[in-house]
Amino acid sequence: MRAWSVVEPGPVEEGALRLVEKPVPVAEDDELLVRVRVCGVCRTDLHVAEGDLPVHRPGVTPGHEVVGEVAGFGAAVRGFEVGERVGVAWLRRTDGTCAYCARGAENLCPASRYTGWDADGGYAPYTTVPAAFAYRLPGGLDDVTSAPLLCAGIIGHRALRRSALPPGGRLGLYGFGGSAHLCAQVAMAEGATVHVLTRGAAARKLALDLGAASARDAYEMPPEPLDSAILFAPVGDLVPFALRALDRGGTLAIAGIHLSDVPALRYESELFYEKQLRSVTSNTREDGREFLALAAEHAVHATTHAYPLSRADQALADLKAGRFDGAAVLVNDLS
Ligand SMILES: [Zn+2]
Ligand SMILES: [Zn+2]
């Protein structure tokens, strides 16, 4: 099969990602073989391709927002049928035995493995996934709409929970791409007032169209103090701005896996009055199941831009340059 491969991490516009010939993967005993229908494009794919994240598997095929169908499975798999629609997401394996796993924090498992980083992902016609980590997707959401839910949506949902937003609270979203625009919809459906702070007129317009109370540039102050904020933009310089925008007792959650350095913080204006600064690390399968159910219940709509899978390099370059709002989704045209 023809699959995308990070041959040598570097700038995507200089060819870090190449189409190469790879064998169709073979499912391990506890894995599903999945025929990829679509694969969402996540900013983490960009970080893998450009070397912001260390190489875990040389020549890896990125992609961890896969909607596909079961094409086969290993001998130990029970409960799946060939042809069934499944989702493949970022969290791929945990040991299930460590102290973190035991207390329900499998997102912190030191032995965790990730799709499209430790193992080949969905920028290819076929991929594999441990059956225990495959998601069953709610009916009523089509393939293209479902793909961004699988990472952008799930991570945004964990970030929302980590931001400790009180019921009916005021939520600030810094950056408004694939993850934030899904998170915003659930937050508003649950009664939040959402303020969006982001560069890019198209993203600000999308925010207002979805029902945000305000949309301003990322370095401006929101029109009212925030109970909670989530930093989606991978820009450490925004941390002090977001902390200053918080009301007393407010919480800032940082959603990204990668963040440029955070400048020195001023204690009195940025942390005092019990403001909290939290990171968000991956997600648990429970986060995923909870979010997918909420997405179906609230009819969350992903704003998507379809690209043929054969143009994944272009999609990543466009993501890097901020040339679209919402989320890019690759539609499989490879074999
Ligand atoms: Zn563990
Ligand atoms: Zn992702």
Short mmCIF file of C-alpha atoms and ligand atoms in Angstrom, two decimals:
data_model
loop_
_atom_site.label_atom_id
_atom_site.label_comp_id
_atom_site.label_asym_id
_atom_site.label_seq_id
_atom_site.Cartn_x
_atom_site.Cartn_y
_atom_site.Cartn_z
CA MET A 1 0.00 0.00 0.00
CA ARG A 2 1.05 3.61 -0.42
CA ALA A 3 1.35 5.38 2.93
CA TRP A 4 2.73 8.65 4.23
CA SER A 5 5.96 8.39 6.20
CA VAL A 6 7.96 10.88 8.26
CA VAL A 7 11.23 10.04 6.55
CA GLU A 8 13.24 12.81 8.20
CA PRO A 9 11.47 15.20 10.61
CA GLY A 10 11.65 18.80 9.41
CA PRO A 11 9.54 21.56 7.91
CA VAL A 12 6.49 20.02 6.20
CA GLU A 13 6.70 22.46 3.32
CA GLU A 14 10.17 21.05 2.61
CA GLY A 15 8.99 17.45 2.27
CA ALA A 16 9.29 15.94 5.76
CA LEU A 17 6.33 13.76 4.87
CA ARG A 18 6.68 11.41 1.89
CA LEU A 19 4.44 8.89 0.18
CA VAL A 20 6.20 5.52 0.33
CA GLU A 21 5.36 1.87 -0.27
CA LYS A 22 4.67 -0.08 2.95
CA PRO A 23 3.23 -3.56 3.49
CA VAL A 24 -0.39 -3.71 4.67
CA PRO A 25 -0.03 -4.02 8.46
CA VAL A 26 -0.83 -7.31 10.18
CA ALA A 27 -3.08 -7.21 13.26
CA GLU A 28 -1.55 -8.65 16.43
CA ASP A 29 -3.58 -11.15 18.44
CA ASP A 30 -5.52 -8.45 20.29
CA GLU A 31 -5.75 -5.97 17.41
CA LEU A 32 -8.13 -4.98 14.65
CA LEU A 33 -7.01 -4.36 11.09
CA VAL A 34 -8.86 -1.23 9.99
CA ARG A 35 -9.47 -0.06 6.43
CA VAL A 36 -9.19 3.71 6.65
CA ARG A 37 -12.11 5.69 5.24
CA VAL A 38 -11.06 9.09 6.54
CA CYS A 39 -8.38 10.43 8.89
CA GLY A 40 -8.51 13.80 10.61
CA VAL A 41 -5.47 16.07 10.69
CA CYS A 42 -4.32 16.99 14.18
CA ARG A 43 -1.70 19.56 15.15
CA THR A 44 0.18 16.73 16.86
CA ASP A 45 0.76 15.21 13.39
CA LEU A 46 2.55 18.41 12.52
CA HIS A 47 4.66 18.15 15.69
CA VAL A 48 5.53 14.53 14.79
CA ALA A 49 6.41 15.45 11.20
CA GLU A 50 8.51 18.47 12.16
CA GLY A 51 10.38 16.83 15.04
CA ASP A 52 8.86 18.92 17.84
CA LEU A 53 8.12 15.53 19.37
CA PRO A 54 11.06 13.10 19.52
CA VAL A 55 11.10 10.25 17.00
CA HIS A 56 9.57 7.13 18.58
CA ARG A 57 9.33 5.07 15.41
CA PRO A 58 11.53 5.98 12.45
CA GLY A 59 9.50 6.47 9.27
CA VAL A 60 6.24 6.50 11.21
CA THR A 61 2.94 6.99 9.42
CA PRO A 62 1.09 9.78 11.30
CA GLY A 63 -2.65 10.03 11.87
CA HIS A 64 -4.77 9.32 14.93
CA GLU A 65 -8.28 10.44 14.05
CA VAL A 66 -9.24 7.45 11.94
CA VAL A 67 -12.73 6.46 10.97
CA GLY A 68 -12.67 3.16 9.19
CA GLU A 69 -14.11 -0.28 9.06
CA VAL A 70 -12.88 -3.51 10.54
CA ALA A 71 -11.10 -5.47 7.80
CA GLY A 72 -9.87 -8.31 10.01
CA PHE A 73 -8.68 -9.06 13.52
CA GLY A 74 -6.33 -11.14 15.62
CA ALA A 75 -7.20 -14.50 17.16
CA ALA A 76 -7.87 -13.11 20.64
CA VAL A 77 -10.36 -10.43 19.57
CA ARG A 78 -14.00 -10.89 20.57
CA GLY A 79 -17.03 -8.71 19.92
CA PHE A 80 -16.09 -7.10 16.60
CA GLU A 81 -17.28 -7.95 13.13
CA VAL A 82 -15.70 -7.38 9.75
CA GLY A 83 -17.23 -4.30 8.14
CA GLU A 84 -18.15 -2.64 11.43
CA ARG A 85 -17.39 1.09 11.70
CA VAL A 86 -14.76 1.98 14.33
CA GLY A 87 -12.72 4.96 15.42
CA VAL A 88 -8.97 4.93 16.15
CA ALA A 89 -7.57 7.64 18.42
CA TRP A 90 -4.29 8.82 19.95
CA LEU A 91 -4.10 6.61 23.06
CA ARG A 92 -3.16 3.19 21.75
CA ARG A 93 -2.04 1.08 24.67
CA THR A 94 -1.43 1.26 28.40
CA ASP A 95 -0.09 -1.45 30.71
CA GLY A 96 -3.30 -1.51 32.77
CA THR A 97 -1.31 -2.45 35.86
CA CYS A 98 0.61 0.61 37.08
CA ALA A 99 -0.50 2.90 39.92
CA TYR A 100 -1.87 5.48 37.47
CA CYS A 101 -3.91 2.95 35.51
CA ALA A 102 -5.17 1.49 38.79
CA ARG A 103 -6.59 4.84 39.88
CA GLY A 104 -8.26 5.59 36.56
CA ALA A 105 -5.53 7.89 35.24
CA GLU A 106 -4.41 5.74 32.33
CA ASN A 107 -3.57 8.96 30.46
CA LEU A 108 -0.52 9.18 32.79
CA CYS A 109 0.60 5.57 32.31
CA PRO A 110 4.41 5.57 31.82
CA ALA A 111 4.04 2.60 29.46
CA SER A 112 1.42 4.31 27.26
CA ARG A 113 1.78 4.08 23.48
CA TYR A 114 0.31 6.38 20.85
CA THR A 115 -1.13 5.95 17.37
CA GLY A 116 0.82 7.75 14.66
CA TRP A 117 3.86 8.18 16.93
CA ASP A 118 4.78 4.80 18.48
CA ALA A 119 2.89 2.85 15.82
CA ASP A 120 1.81 3.59 12.26
CA GLY A 121 -1.44 5.56 12.06
CA GLY A 122 -4.11 6.56 9.59
CA TYR A 123 -2.32 8.49 6.84
CA ALA A 124 -2.54 5.21 4.95
CA PRO A 125 -5.20 2.91 3.46
CA TYR A 126 -4.89 0.47 6.40
CA THR A 127 -3.91 0.71 10.04
CA THR A 128 -4.21 -1.41 13.16
CA VAL A 129 -5.53 -0.76 16.67
CA PRO A 130 -5.76 -2.84 19.84
CA ALA A 131 -9.43 -3.79 20.01
CA ALA A 132 -9.67 -2.54 23.61
CA PHE A 133 -8.69 0.94 22.43
CA ALA A 134 -11.00 1.16 19.39
CA TYR A 135 -14.09 3.33 19.75
CA ARG A 136 -17.54 2.46 18.59
CA LEU A 137 -18.88 5.57 16.91
CA PRO A 138 -22.38 6.90 17.48
CA GLY A 139 -24.70 6.53 14.51
CA GLY A 140 -25.97 9.76 13.00
CA LEU A 141 -22.51 11.30 12.74
CA ASP A 142 -20.97 10.81 9.32
CA ASP A 143 -17.34 9.75 8.79
CA VAL A 144 -15.93 13.19 8.02
CA THR A 145 -17.71 14.82 10.96
CA SER A 146 -16.69 12.02 13.31
CA ALA A 147 -12.94 12.07 12.55
CA PRO A 148 -12.04 15.32 14.35
CA LEU A 149 -14.00 14.19 17.39
CA LEU A 150 -11.48 11.40 17.97
CA CYS A 151 -8.58 13.58 19.07
CA ALA A 152 -9.46 17.25 18.73
CA GLY A 153 -12.81 16.56 20.32
CA ILE A 154 -11.71 14.18 23.06
CA ILE A 155 -8.69 16.29 24.11
CA GLY A 156 -10.80 19.43 24.07
CA HIS A 157 -13.28 17.68 26.29
CA ARG A 158 -10.64 16.62 28.80
CA ALA A 159 -9.28 20.19 28.74
CA LEU A 160 -12.77 21.50 29.46
CA ARG A 161 -13.07 19.20 32.46
CA ARG A 162 -9.53 20.13 33.59
CA SER A 163 -10.45 23.83 33.37
CA ALA A 164 -12.95 23.24 36.21
CA LEU A 165 -15.58 25.44 34.60
CA PRO A 166 -18.40 26.02 37.09
CA PRO A 167 -21.99 25.51 35.84
CA GLY A 168 -23.03 28.54 33.77
CA GLY A 169 -19.48 29.88 34.02
CA ARG A 170 -17.43 32.21 31.82
CA LEU A 171 -14.95 30.30 29.65
CA GLY A 172 -12.10 31.77 27.60
CA LEU A 173 -10.68 29.81 24.67
CA TYR A 174 -7.23 30.87 23.45
CA GLY A 175 -6.86 29.61 19.90
CA PHE A 176 -9.85 28.39 17.93
CA GLY A 177 -8.96 25.49 15.68
CA GLY A 178 -10.18 21.92 15.45
CA SER A 179 -10.20 21.20 19.17
CA ALA A 180 -11.53 24.51 20.48
CA HIS A 181 -14.48 24.74 18.11
CA LEU A 182 -15.74 21.33 19.30
CA CYS A 183 -15.08 22.08 22.97
CA ALA A 184 -16.95 25.39 22.62
CA GLN A 185 -20.07 23.66 21.39
CA VAL A 186 -20.26 21.26 24.33
CA ALA A 187 -19.48 24.08 26.81
CA MET A 188 -22.25 26.27 25.38
CA ALA A 189 -24.70 23.36 25.29
CA GLU A 190 -23.96 22.93 29.00
CA GLY A 191 -24.71 26.62 29.67
CA ALA A 192 -21.31 28.32 29.55
CA THR A 193 -20.62 31.81 28.21
CA VAL A 194 -17.70 31.44 25.81
CA HIS A 195 -15.17 34.14 24.92
CA VAL A 196 -12.74 33.33 22.11
CA LEU A 197 -9.30 34.92 21.87
CA THR A 198 -7.45 34.03 18.69
CA ARG A 199 -5.55 35.43 15.76
CA GLY A 200 -7.23 35.08 12.40
CA ALA A 201 -10.44 36.74 11.29
CA ALA A 202 -11.87 33.49 9.88
CA ALA A 203 -11.54 31.72 13.24
CA ARG A 204 -13.12 34.66 15.06
CA LYS A 205 -16.02 34.65 12.62
CA LEU A 206 -16.51 30.90 13.09
CA ALA A 207 -16.54 31.44 16.87
CA LEU A 208 -19.27 34.07 16.65
CA ASP A 209 -21.26 31.95 14.17
CA LEU A 210 -21.19 29.08 16.68
CA GLY A 211 -22.53 31.33 19.42
CA ALA A 212 -19.49 32.69 21.26
CA ALA A 213 -20.27 35.84 23.26
CA SER A 214 -17.16 37.59 21.98
CA ALA A 215 -14.17 37.00 19.71
CA ARG A 216 -11.01 39.09 19.99
CA ASP A 217 -7.33 38.86 19.17
CA ALA A 218 -5.37 36.44 21.34
CA TYR A 219 -3.43 39.19 23.15
CA GLU A 220 -6.50 41.27 24.02
CA MET A 221 -8.42 41.00 27.28
CA PRO A 222 -11.86 39.37 27.16
CA PRO A 223 -14.85 41.66 27.90
CA GLU A 224 -15.35 40.14 31.36
CA PRO A 225 -13.20 38.14 33.81
CA LEU A 226 -13.07 34.39 33.17
CA ASP A 227 -13.86 31.56 35.57
CA SER A 228 -11.86 29.20 33.38
CA ALA A 229 -9.70 29.33 30.31
CA ILE A 230 -8.17 26.80 27.98
CA LEU A 231 -5.01 27.48 26.00
CA PHE A 232 -5.27 25.62 22.70
CA ALA A 233 -2.68 27.69 20.80
CA PRO A 234 0.80 26.17 21.32
CA VAL A 235 2.09 29.59 22.35
CA GLY A 236 3.63 29.89 25.81
CA ASP A 237 3.65 33.70 25.52
CA LEU A 238 -0.14 33.61 25.93
CA VAL A 239 -0.01 32.00 29.39
CA PRO A 240 0.43 35.27 31.34
CA PHE A 241 -2.28 36.95 29.25
CA ALA A 242 -4.72 34.13 29.97
CA LEU A 243 -3.84 34.11 33.69
CA ARG A 244 -4.45 37.87 33.93
CA ALA A 245 -7.84 37.37 32.26
CA LEU A 246 -8.93 34.94 35.00
CA ASP A 247 -11.16 36.01 37.84
CA ARG A 248 -10.10 35.17 41.42
CA GLY A 249 -10.01 31.41 41.86
CA GLY A 250 -9.99 30.81 38.11
CA THR A 251 -8.25 27.94 36.33
CA LEU A 252 -6.20 27.90 33.15
CA ALA A 253 -5.80 24.51 31.44
CA ILE A 254 -3.14 24.06 28.74
CA ALA A 255 -4.49 21.65 26.15
CA GLY A 256 -1.52 21.10 23.86
CA ILE A 257 1.07 18.34 23.95
CA HIS A 258 3.64 20.90 22.82
CA LEU A 259 3.99 24.49 24.06
CA SER A 260 6.67 27.08 23.39
CA ASP A 261 8.39 28.31 26.55
CA VAL A 262 6.26 30.10 29.11
CA PRO A 263 7.75 33.46 30.10
CA ALA A 264 8.41 34.26 33.76
CA LEU A 265 5.13 34.77 35.56
CA ARG A 266 4.32 37.68 37.86
CA TYR A 267 2.98 36.20 41.04
CA GLU A 268 0.66 39.00 42.10
CA SER A 269 -1.22 39.65 38.86
CA GLU A 270 -0.98 36.20 37.33
CA LEU A 271 -1.16 33.58 40.11
CA PHE A 272 -2.25 35.17 43.37
CA TYR A 273 -5.92 34.89 44.46
CA GLU A 274 -5.66 31.15 44.00
CA LYS A 275 -5.51 31.09 40.25
CA GLN A 276 -4.54 27.66 38.98
CA LEU A 277 -2.44 26.62 36.02
CA ARG A 278 -2.90 23.04 34.83
CA SER A 279 -1.69 20.92 31.96
CA VAL A 280 -3.71 18.34 30.09
CA THR A 281 -2.02 15.07 29.19
CA SER A 282 -3.61 12.80 26.63
CA ASN A 283 -6.93 11.31 27.70
CA THR A 284 -8.49 8.21 29.14
CA ARG A 285 -10.82 5.93 27.21
CA GLU A 286 -13.53 7.06 29.60
CA ASP A 287 -12.99 10.69 28.44
CA GLY A 288 -13.42 9.45 24.89
CA ARG A 289 -16.60 7.51 25.49
CA GLU A 290 -18.09 10.41 27.50
CA PHE A 291 -17.27 12.96 24.83
CA LEU A 292 -18.52 10.85 21.89
CA ALA A 293 -21.84 10.40 23.70
CA LEU A 294 -22.08 14.16 24.41
CA ALA A 295 -21.15 15.00 20.83
CA ALA A 296 -24.01 12.86 19.57
CA GLU A 297 -26.44 14.19 22.21
CA HIS A 298 -25.67 17.84 21.44
CA ALA A 299 -25.28 17.25 17.69
CA VAL A 300 -21.78 18.76 17.79
CA HIS A 301 -20.82 19.88 14.34
CA ALA A 302 -17.23 19.75 13.17
CA THR A 303 -16.34 22.40 10.63
CA THR A 304 -14.21 20.39 8.24
CA HIS A 305 -12.15 20.84 5.12
CA ALA A 306 -11.74 17.67 3.10
CA TYR A 307 -8.45 16.87 1.36
CA PRO A 308 -7.64 13.69 -0.53
CA LEU A 309 -5.34 11.50 1.56
CA SER A 310 -2.83 11.78 -1.29
CA ARG A 311 -2.47 15.48 -0.36
CA ALA A 312 -1.78 15.03 3.34
CA ASP A 313 1.41 17.08 2.95
CA GLN A 314 -0.61 20.04 1.68
CA ALA A 315 -3.14 19.68 4.50
CA LEU A 316 -0.36 19.82 7.10
CA ALA A 317 1.25 22.82 5.41
CA ASP A 318 -2.11 24.60 5.36
CA LEU A 319 -2.65 23.77 9.04
CA LYS A 320 0.78 25.18 9.87
CA ALA A 321 0.05 28.38 7.93
CA GLY A 322 -3.43 28.76 9.43
CA ARG A 323 -5.06 28.67 6.00
CA PHE A 324 -8.36 27.11 7.14
CA ASP A 325 -10.63 27.22 10.16
CA GLY A 326 -12.05 24.13 11.85
CA ALA A 327 -10.41 20.82 11.05
CA ALA A 328 -8.88 19.20 7.97
CA VAL A 329 -9.98 15.65 7.18
CA LEU A 330 -8.18 13.36 4.74
CA VAL A 331 -10.45 11.20 2.58
CA ASN A 332 -8.75 7.97 1.55
CA ASP A 333 -7.95 7.91 -2.15
CA LEU A 334 -4.93 5.61 -1.78
CA SER A 335 -4.62 1.86 -2.13
ZN ZN B 1 -0.34 2.05 33.40
ZN ZN B 2 -4.36 14.70 18.09
#
